[in-house]
mmCIF file of C-alpha atoms in Angstrom:
data_model
loop_
_atom_site.group_PDB
_atom_site.id
_atom_site.type_symbol
_atom_site.label_atom_id
_atom_site.label_comp_id
_atom_site.label_asym_id
_atom_site.label_seq_id
_atom_site.Cartn_x
_atom_site.Cartn_y
_atom_site.Cartn_z
ATOM 1 C CA MET A 25 35.627 -42.888 -32.843
ATOM 2 C CA GLU A 26 32.752 -41.257 -34.628
ATOM 3 C CA GLN A 27 33.607 -37.874 -36.049
ATOM 4 C CA ALA A 28 31.466 -34.975 -35.028
ATOM 5 C CA GLY A 29 29.693 -33.741 -38.082
ATOM 6 C CA PRO A 30 28.146 -30.370 -38.777
ATOM 7 C CA ARG A 31 25.208 -29.419 -36.589
ATOM 8 C CA PRO A 32 21.774 -29.907 -38.182
ATOM 9 C CA ARG A 33 20.369 -26.763 -39.695
ATOM 10 C CA GLU A 34 17.239 -26.988 -37.516
ATOM 11 C CA ALA A 35 19.262 -26.984 -34.298
ATOM 12 C CA THR A 36 21.319 -24.047 -35.480
ATOM 13 C CA ALA A 37 18.218 -22.096 -36.325
ATOM 14 C CA MET A 38 16.593 -22.843 -32.968
ATOM 15 C CA SER A 39 19.649 -21.808 -30.991
ATOM 16 C CA ALA A 40 20.045 -18.468 -32.733
ATOM 17 C CA PRO A 41 18.835 -15.793 -30.276
ATOM 18 C CA ASP A 42 16.441 -13.095 -31.261
ATOM 19 C CA PRO A 43 18.543 -9.880 -31.135
ATOM 20 C CA ALA A 44 15.606 -7.953 -29.672
ATOM 21 C CA LEU A 45 15.032 -10.491 -26.906
ATOM 22 C CA ALA A 46 18.732 -10.788 -26.177
ATOM 23 C CA ARG A 47 18.943 -7.238 -24.902
ATOM 24 C CA PRO A 48 19.351 -6.972 -21.134
ATOM 25 C CA ALA A 49 16.316 -6.037 -19.072
ATOM 26 C CA SER A 50 17.897 -2.682 -18.312
ATOM 27 C CA ALA A 51 17.629 -1.815 -21.992
ATOM 28 C CA TYR A 52 13.854 -1.759 -21.711
ATOM 29 C CA ARG A 53 13.637 0.666 -18.822
ATOM 30 C CA VAL A 54 15.156 4.001 -17.976
ATOM 31 C CA PRO A 55 15.144 5.056 -14.315
ATOM 32 C CA ALA A 56 12.240 7.401 -13.677
ATOM 33 C CA GLN A 57 13.253 10.985 -13.036
ATOM 34 C CA PRO A 58 11.596 14.402 -13.147
ATOM 35 C CA GLY A 59 10.903 15.690 -16.629
ATOM 36 C CA VAL A 60 11.495 12.375 -18.391
ATOM 37 C CA ALA A 61 8.776 11.103 -20.704
ATOM 38 C CA ASP A 62 7.335 7.637 -20.407
ATOM 39 C CA VAL A 63 10.125 5.697 -22.080
ATOM 40 C CA ASP A 64 8.250 2.405 -22.126
ATOM 41 C CA ARG A 65 5.391 3.793 -24.187
ATOM 42 C CA GLU A 66 7.700 5.575 -26.616
ATOM 43 C CA ARG A 67 9.421 2.279 -27.331
ATOM 44 C CA GLY A 68 6.111 0.431 -27.667
ATOM 45 C CA ILE A 69 6.980 -1.820 -24.734
ATOM 46 C CA ALA A 70 4.598 -2.520 -21.861
ATOM 47 C CA ALA A 71 4.882 -4.393 -18.594
ATOM 48 C CA ASP A 72 2.879 -7.576 -18.299
ATOM 49 C CA GLY A 73 2.268 -7.143 -14.566
ATOM 50 C CA THR A 74 5.260 -9.286 -13.554
ATOM 51 C CA GLY A 75 7.994 -6.888 -14.615
ATOM 52 C CA THR A 76 8.563 -8.727 -17.927
ATOM 53 C CA ALA A 77 8.965 -6.615 -21.034
ATOM 54 C CA VAL A 78 6.345 -7.259 -23.703
ATOM 55 C CA ARG A 79 7.233 -6.178 -27.201
ATOM 56 C CA GLY A 80 4.674 -4.267 -29.163
ATOM 57 C CA GLY A 81 2.714 -2.996 -26.163
ATOM 58 C CA THR A 82 -0.644 -3.657 -27.825
ATOM 59 C CA GLY A 83 -3.811 -5.418 -26.829
ATOM 60 C CA PRO A 84 -6.112 -5.184 -23.805
ATOM 61 C CA GLY A 85 -3.520 -6.554 -21.375
ATOM 62 C CA ALA A 86 -0.925 -4.002 -22.389
ATOM 63 C CA ASP A 87 -3.436 -1.161 -22.226
ATOM 64 C CA ALA A 88 -4.517 -2.230 -18.763
ATOM 65 C CA ALA A 89 -0.941 -2.425 -17.556
ATOM 66 C CA ARG A 90 -0.149 0.991 -19.003
ATOM 67 C CA GLY A 91 -2.990 2.782 -17.231
ATOM 68 C CA GLU A 92 -3.707 4.951 -20.257
ATOM 69 C CA HIS A 93 -4.650 8.579 -19.850
ATOM 70 C CA THR A 94 -8.334 9.368 -19.648
ATOM 71 C CA HIS A 95 -9.259 12.853 -20.803
ATOM 72 C CA SER A 96 -12.433 12.894 -18.714
ATOM 73 C CA GLU A 97 -10.780 12.315 -15.346
ATOM 74 C CA VAL A 98 -11.075 14.965 -12.645
ATOM 75 C CA PRO A 99 -8.055 17.198 -11.884
ATOM 76 C CA ILE A 100 -5.737 15.768 -9.244
ATOM 77 C CA PRO A 101 -5.173 18.279 -6.423
ATOM 78 C CA LEU A 102 -1.684 18.839 -5.079
ATOM 79 C CA PRO A 103 -1.130 18.629 -1.305
ATOM 80 C CA ARG A 104 -2.375 21.781 0.399
ATOM 81 C CA GLY A 105 0.189 24.520 0.717
ATOM 82 C CA GLN A 106 2.817 22.640 -1.303
ATOM 83 C CA GLY A 107 4.101 22.620 -4.833
ATOM 84 C CA ARG A 108 4.821 19.506 -6.849
ATOM 85 C CA PRO A 109 6.232 16.782 -4.545
ATOM 86 C CA VAL A 110 9.912 16.096 -5.065
ATOM 87 C CA VAL A 111 10.660 12.390 -5.469
ATOM 88 C CA GLN A 112 14.223 11.126 -5.179
ATOM 89 C CA ARG A 113 15.494 8.761 -7.877
ATOM 90 C CA ALA A 114 16.409 6.017 -5.390
ATOM 91 C CA SER A 115 13.555 3.605 -4.720
ATOM 92 C CA VAL A 116 11.170 5.632 -6.878
ATOM 93 C CA ARG A 117 8.542 2.908 -6.988
ATOM 94 C CA GLY A 118 8.530 2.574 -3.189
ATOM 95 C CA GLN A 119 8.235 6.317 -2.713
ATOM 96 C CA ILE A 120 5.401 6.554 -5.205
ATOM 97 C CA LEU A 121 3.632 3.630 -3.515
ATOM 98 C CA ASP A 122 3.900 5.364 -0.120
ATOM 99 C CA ALA A 123 2.682 8.645 -1.613
ATOM 100 C CA LEU A 124 -0.298 6.973 -3.279
ATOM 101 C CA ARG A 125 -1.221 5.162 -0.065
ATOM 102 C CA ALA A 126 -1.132 8.473 1.795
ATOM 103 C CA ALA A 127 -3.272 10.101 -0.913
ATOM 104 C CA LEU A 128 -5.798 7.274 -0.656
ATOM 105 C CA ALA A 129 -5.938 7.402 3.145
ATOM 106 C CA GLY A 130 -6.213 11.185 3.083
ATOM 107 C CA GLY A 131 -9.047 11.176 0.552
ATOM 108 C CA GLU A 132 -7.043 13.055 -2.119
ATOM 109 C CA LEU A 133 -7.827 10.246 -4.567
ATOM 110 C CA THR A 134 -11.604 9.977 -4.705
ATOM 111 C CA PRO A 135 -13.347 6.582 -4.525
ATOM 112 C CA GLY A 136 -14.959 5.740 -7.857
ATOM 113 C CA GLU A 137 -12.730 8.073 -9.890
ATOM 114 C CA VAL A 138 -10.321 6.812 -12.558
ATOM 115 C CA TYR A 139 -6.725 8.043 -12.555
ATOM 116 C CA SER A 140 -4.168 7.389 -15.263
ATOM 117 C CA ALA A 141 -0.507 6.574 -14.720
ATOM 118 C CA PRO A 142 0.727 9.460 -16.932
ATOM 119 C CA ALA A 143 -1.400 12.011 -15.055
ATOM 120 C CA LEU A 144 -0.247 10.725 -11.673
ATOM 121 C CA GLY A 145 3.318 10.633 -12.935
ATOM 122 C CA GLU A 146 3.044 14.305 -13.887
ATOM 123 C CA ARG A 147 1.804 15.066 -10.401
ATOM 124 C CA PHE A 148 4.845 13.442 -8.799
ATOM 125 C CA GLY A 149 7.335 14.554 -11.424
ATOM 126 C CA VAL A 150 8.235 11.036 -12.596
ATOM 127 C CA SER A 151 7.556 8.867 -15.637
ATOM 128 C CA ALA A 152 4.422 6.750 -15.772
ATOM 129 C CA THR A 153 6.338 3.486 -15.281
ATOM 130 C CA PRO A 154 6.855 3.545 -11.490
ATOM 131 C CA VAL A 155 3.298 4.831 -11.076
ATOM 132 C CA ARG A 156 1.905 1.834 -13.004
ATOM 133 C CA GLU A 157 3.987 -0.541 -10.910
ATOM 134 C CA ALA A 158 2.791 1.068 -7.681
ATOM 135 C CA MET A 159 -0.811 1.041 -8.868
ATOM 136 C CA GLN A 160 -0.542 -2.626 -9.768
ATOM 137 C CA GLN A 161 0.569 -3.321 -6.198
ATOM 138 C CA LEU A 162 -2.399 -1.334 -4.891
ATOM 139 C CA ALA A 163 -4.636 -3.400 -7.180
ATOM 140 C CA ILE A 164 -3.288 -6.556 -5.536
ATOM 141 C CA GLU A 165 -4.095 -5.018 -2.148
ATOM 142 C CA GLY A 166 -7.635 -4.230 -3.287
ATOM 143 C CA ALA A 167 -7.337 -0.440 -3.066
ATOM 144 C CA VAL A 168 -7.758 0.173 -6.808
ATOM 145 C CA GLU A 169 -8.924 -1.787 -9.832
ATOM 146 C CA VAL A 170 -7.602 -1.755 -13.388
ATOM 147 C CA VAL A 171 -9.796 -0.086 -16.010
ATOM 148 C CA PRO A 172 -8.582 -1.239 -19.463
ATOM 149 C CA ASN A 173 -7.490 1.577 -21.780
ATOM 150 C CA ARG A 174 -8.119 4.202 -19.103
ATOM 151 C CA GLY A 175 -6.191 3.715 -15.879
ATOM 152 C CA PHE A 176 -6.999 2.724 -12.310
ATOM 153 C CA ARG A 177 -10.263 3.275 -10.431
ATOM 154 C CA VAL A 178 -10.198 3.862 -6.685
ATOM 155 C CA VAL A 179 -12.372 1.159 -5.136
ATOM 156 C CA ARG A 180 -15.614 2.233 -3.461
ATOM 157 C CA ARG A 181 -15.995 0.740 0.000
ATOM 158 C CA GLY A 182 -19.274 0.344 1.814
ATOM 159 C CA ALA A 183 -20.019 0.431 5.529
ATOM 160 C CA ARG A 184 -20.727 -3.303 5.529
ATOM 161 C CA GLU A 185 -17.305 -4.127 4.098
ATOM 162 C CA LEU A 186 -15.672 -1.921 6.717
ATOM 163 C CA ALA A 187 -17.625 -3.610 9.501
ATOM 164 C CA GLU A 188 -16.589 -7.035 8.226
ATOM 165 C CA LEU A 189 -12.937 -6.012 8.134
ATOM 166 C CA ALA A 190 -13.189 -4.656 11.678
ATOM 167 C CA GLU A 191 -14.721 -7.929 12.845
ATOM 168 C CA VAL A 192 -11.921 -9.955 11.273
ATOM 169 C CA ARG A 193 -9.315 -7.698 12.907
ATOM 170 C CA ALA A 194 -10.966 -8.199 16.290
ATOM 171 C CA LEU A 195 -11.172 -11.982 15.899
ATOM 172 C CA LEU A 196 -7.517 -12.066 14.944
ATOM 173 C CA GLN A 197 -5.933 -9.600 17.342
ATOM 174 C CA VAL A 198 -7.943 -9.533 20.581
ATOM 175 C CA PRO A 199 -7.025 -13.129 21.587
ATOM 176 C CA VAL A 200 -3.378 -12.515 20.655
ATOM 177 C CA VAL A 201 -3.115 -9.310 22.693
ATOM 178 C CA MET A 202 -4.729 -10.949 25.719
ATOM 179 C CA ARG A 203 -2.352 -13.917 25.470
ATOM 180 C CA LEU A 204 0.565 -11.521 25.303
ATOM 181 C CA ALA A 205 -0.846 -9.593 28.292
ATOM 182 C CA ARG A 206 -0.435 -12.720 30.413
ATOM 183 C CA THR A 207 3.068 -13.605 29.221
ATOM 184 C CA VAL A 208 5.010 -10.474 28.235
ATOM 185 C CA PRO A 209 6.960 -8.723 31.057
ATOM 186 C CA ALA A 210 6.038 -5.166 31.983
ATOM 187 C CA ASP A 211 9.363 -3.736 30.781
ATOM 188 C CA ARG A 212 8.735 -5.048 27.269
ATOM 189 C CA TRP A 213 5.404 -3.250 27.189
ATOM 190 C CA GLY A 214 7.169 -0.123 28.408
ATOM 191 C CA GLU A 215 9.400 -0.215 25.333
ATOM 192 C CA LEU A 216 6.328 0.546 23.218
ATOM 193 C CA ARG A 217 5.713 3.873 24.963
ATOM 194 C CA PRO A 218 7.366 5.970 22.190
ATOM 195 C CA LEU A 219 5.063 4.370 19.601
ATOM 196 C CA ALA A 220 1.977 5.192 21.680
ATOM 197 C CA ASP A 221 3.165 8.762 22.233
ATOM 198 C CA GLU A 222 3.747 9.125 18.494
ATOM 199 C CA THR A 223 0.119 8.215 17.767
ATOM 200 C CA ALA A 224 -0.958 11.027 20.119
ATOM 201 C CA ARG A 225 1.282 13.536 18.324
ATOM 202 C CA ALA A 226 0.050 12.362 14.919
ATOM 203 C CA ALA A 227 -3.579 12.596 16.056
ATOM 204 C CA SER A 228 -3.082 16.197 17.205
ATOM 205 C CA SER A 229 -2.104 17.120 13.644
ATOM 206 C CA GLY A 230 -5.520 16.057 12.385
ATOM 207 C CA CYS A 231 -3.935 14.419 9.310
ATOM 208 C CA ARG A 232 -5.468 10.986 8.748
ATOM 209 C CA ALA A 233 -2.580 9.785 6.574
ATOM 210 C CA THR A 234 0.002 10.742 9.206
ATOM 211 C CA TYR A 235 -2.070 9.177 11.951
ATOM 212 C CA GLY A 236 -2.587 6.041 9.892
ATOM 213 C CA GLU A 237 1.154 5.409 9.717
ATOM 214 C CA ALA A 238 1.635 5.970 13.454
ATOM 215 C CA ASP A 239 -1.411 3.835 14.275
ATOM 216 C CA ARG A 240 -0.158 0.888 12.240
ATOM 217 C CA ALA A 241 3.331 1.236 13.739
ATOM 218 C CA PHE A 242 1.891 0.943 17.263
ATOM 219 C CA HIS A 243 -0.182 -2.113 16.408
ATOM 220 C CA ARG A 244 2.797 -3.717 14.665
ATOM 221 C CA GLY A 245 4.822 -3.113 17.808
ATOM 222 C CA VAL A 246 2.217 -4.834 19.974
ATOM 223 C CA LEU A 247 1.740 -7.832 17.695
ATOM 224 C CA GLY A 248 5.480 -8.010 17.047
ATOM 225 C CA LEU A 249 5.913 -9.291 20.599
ATOM 226 C CA SER A 250 4.275 -12.518 19.420
ATOM 227 C CA GLY A 251 7.183 -13.236 17.077
ATOM 228 C CA ASN A 252 4.725 -14.344 14.383
ATOM 229 C CA GLU A 253 5.680 -12.723 11.055
ATOM 230 C CA GLN A 254 2.663 -14.140 9.219
ATOM 231 C CA LEU A 255 0.362 -12.599 11.799
ATOM 232 C CA LEU A 256 2.084 -9.239 11.356
ATOM 233 C CA GLN A 257 1.647 -9.270 7.582
ATOM 234 C CA ILE A 258 -2.021 -10.287 7.654
ATOM 235 C CA ALA A 259 -2.920 -7.884 10.466
ATOM 236 C CA ASP A 260 -1.149 -4.964 8.795
ATOM 237 C CA ASP A 261 -2.917 -5.617 5.484
ATOM 238 C CA LEU A 262 -6.303 -5.687 7.223
ATOM 239 C CA HIS A 263 -5.433 -2.551 9.172
ATOM 240 C CA ARG A 264 -4.421 -0.662 6.040
ATOM 241 C CA ARG A 265 -7.659 -1.628 4.269
ATOM 242 C CA THR A 266 -9.801 -0.353 7.158
ATOM 243 C CA GLN A 267 -8.144 3.056 6.863
ATOM 244 C CA LEU A 268 -9.250 3.667 3.269
ATOM 245 C CA PRO A 269 -12.177 6.079 2.735
ATOM 246 C CA LEU A 270 -15.688 4.831 2.150
ATOM 247 C CA GLY A 271 -17.465 5.295 -1.157
ATOM 248 C CA GLY A 272 -18.780 8.714 -0.227
ATOM 249 C CA GLY A 273 -15.329 9.944 0.777
ATOM 250 C CA GLN A 274 -15.795 9.407 4.516
ATOM 251 C CA VAL A 275 -12.908 8.018 6.478
ATOM 252 C CA GLY A 276 -12.795 4.270 6.835
ATOM 253 C CA ALA A 277 -11.927 4.006 10.511
ATOM 254 C CA SER A 278 -12.228 5.811 13.826
ATOM 255 C CA GLY A 279 -15.637 7.338 13.335
ATOM 256 C CA SER A 280 -15.736 10.534 11.314
ATOM 257 C CA GLY A 281 -11.951 10.634 11.237
ATOM 258 C CA GLY A 282 -11.729 14.198 12.582
ATOM 259 C CA ARG A 283 -9.028 15.383 14.952
ATOM 260 C CA VAL A 284 -11.153 14.617 18.037
ATOM 261 C CA ASP A 285 -11.791 11.042 16.898
ATOM 262 C CA LEU A 286 -8.123 10.465 16.134
ATOM 263 C CA MET A 287 -7.065 11.769 19.540
ATOM 264 C CA ALA A 288 -9.616 9.513 21.241
ATOM 265 C CA ASP A 289 -8.236 6.538 19.331
ATOM 266 C CA ALA A 290 -4.670 7.446 20.324
ATOM 267 C CA ALA A 291 -5.732 7.867 23.962
ATOM 268 C CA GLU A 292 -6.916 4.251 23.928
ATOM 269 C CA HIS A 293 -3.429 3.178 22.888
ATOM 270 C CA ILE A 294 -1.901 4.939 25.875
ATOM 271 C CA ALA A 295 -4.529 3.624 28.304
ATOM 272 C CA LEU A 296 -4.082 0.082 27.013
ATOM 273 C CA LEU A 297 -0.328 0.324 27.372
ATOM 274 C CA ASP A 298 -0.698 1.645 30.943
ATOM 275 C CA ALA A 299 -2.889 -1.344 31.830
ATOM 276 C CA LEU A 300 -0.459 -3.811 30.251
ATOM 277 C CA VAL A 301 2.533 -2.295 32.069
ATOM 278 C CA ALA A 302 0.587 -2.449 35.349
ATOM 279 C CA GLY A 303 -0.448 -6.058 34.707
ATOM 280 C CA ASP A 304 -4.142 -5.170 35.048
ATOM 281 C CA LEU A 305 -5.623 -7.886 32.835
ATOM 282 C CA ASP A 306 -9.263 -6.933 33.437
ATOM 283 C CA ALA A 307 -8.673 -3.342 32.377
ATOM 284 C CA ALA A 308 -6.557 -4.462 29.440
ATOM 285 C CA CYS A 309 -9.303 -6.829 28.260
ATOM 286 C CA CYS A 310 -11.947 -4.092 28.383
ATOM 287 C CA LEU A 311 -9.697 -1.608 26.602
ATOM 288 C CA VAL A 312 -8.601 -3.911 23.790
ATOM 289 C CA GLU A 313 -12.170 -5.044 23.136
ATOM 290 C CA ARG A 314 -13.392 -1.445 23.052
ATOM 291 C CA HIS A 315 -10.530 -0.448 20.775
ATOM 292 C CA PHE A 316 -11.476 -3.128 18.246
ATOM 293 C CA GLY A 317 -15.206 -2.479 18.587
ATOM 294 C CA VAL A 318 -16.078 -5.789 20.270
ATOM 295 C CA VAL A 319 -19.652 -5.636 21.606
ATOM 296 C CA GLY A 320 -20.296 -7.801 24.672
#
């Protein structure tokens, strides 16, 4: 039998791990918490957009991922009547993402302005890392765009883009709702009553961000009766994009977006649900087409 000899030097050299790369992923990140500096930047490590640590943290890609501070950006206002928001350590990225979506829908982050991850992190009392990750998700959704070496710019939306999104929503959802109107029992429609009532309560507050959440929850409830998860995801993404402000700061959906407009929108939910429970297909068809802005 052939004796096993010493391993070739080349193989030994190739198999030797780089001590820096051998560190666990947790060694590159420290959980974000109030008062903690941006650990990633201090270590010269940046995220490459996929969650992978990149040593050195230099170059255009790293700068873009970091969302560097821009000294010329406008001050970021805190929510009215509140101090600095308190963010719990658990699911920090998800909480920051929700908070940023609410700030976008409410017009607190101005279309066309550039915001840096460190500045936003200071606003929420967390490090810049979860803010970058949340902003990168918003970039995927089309709400912001990366500005290398500066941060993230809130996308300007025009009236034409909003109209196109509304048309796509109508083409997608009106036929589905009418098919469901003919097949779903009245008691199933009745189960959605709390969601419709919640939109009315949210509308009475006059807060567009609060109403936006309730509005999407109602529409998810309606489309959820189809059992089509892909439809739910696509419809919710379109819905969220229509709720973002236009370039001039106007609301993206429901007219001017004032309290009266929100309450009128919520009233259509309740009227539509009443028609569906009663099995009145003609009324339901007129209401759903009006709700989605379908012109006959």
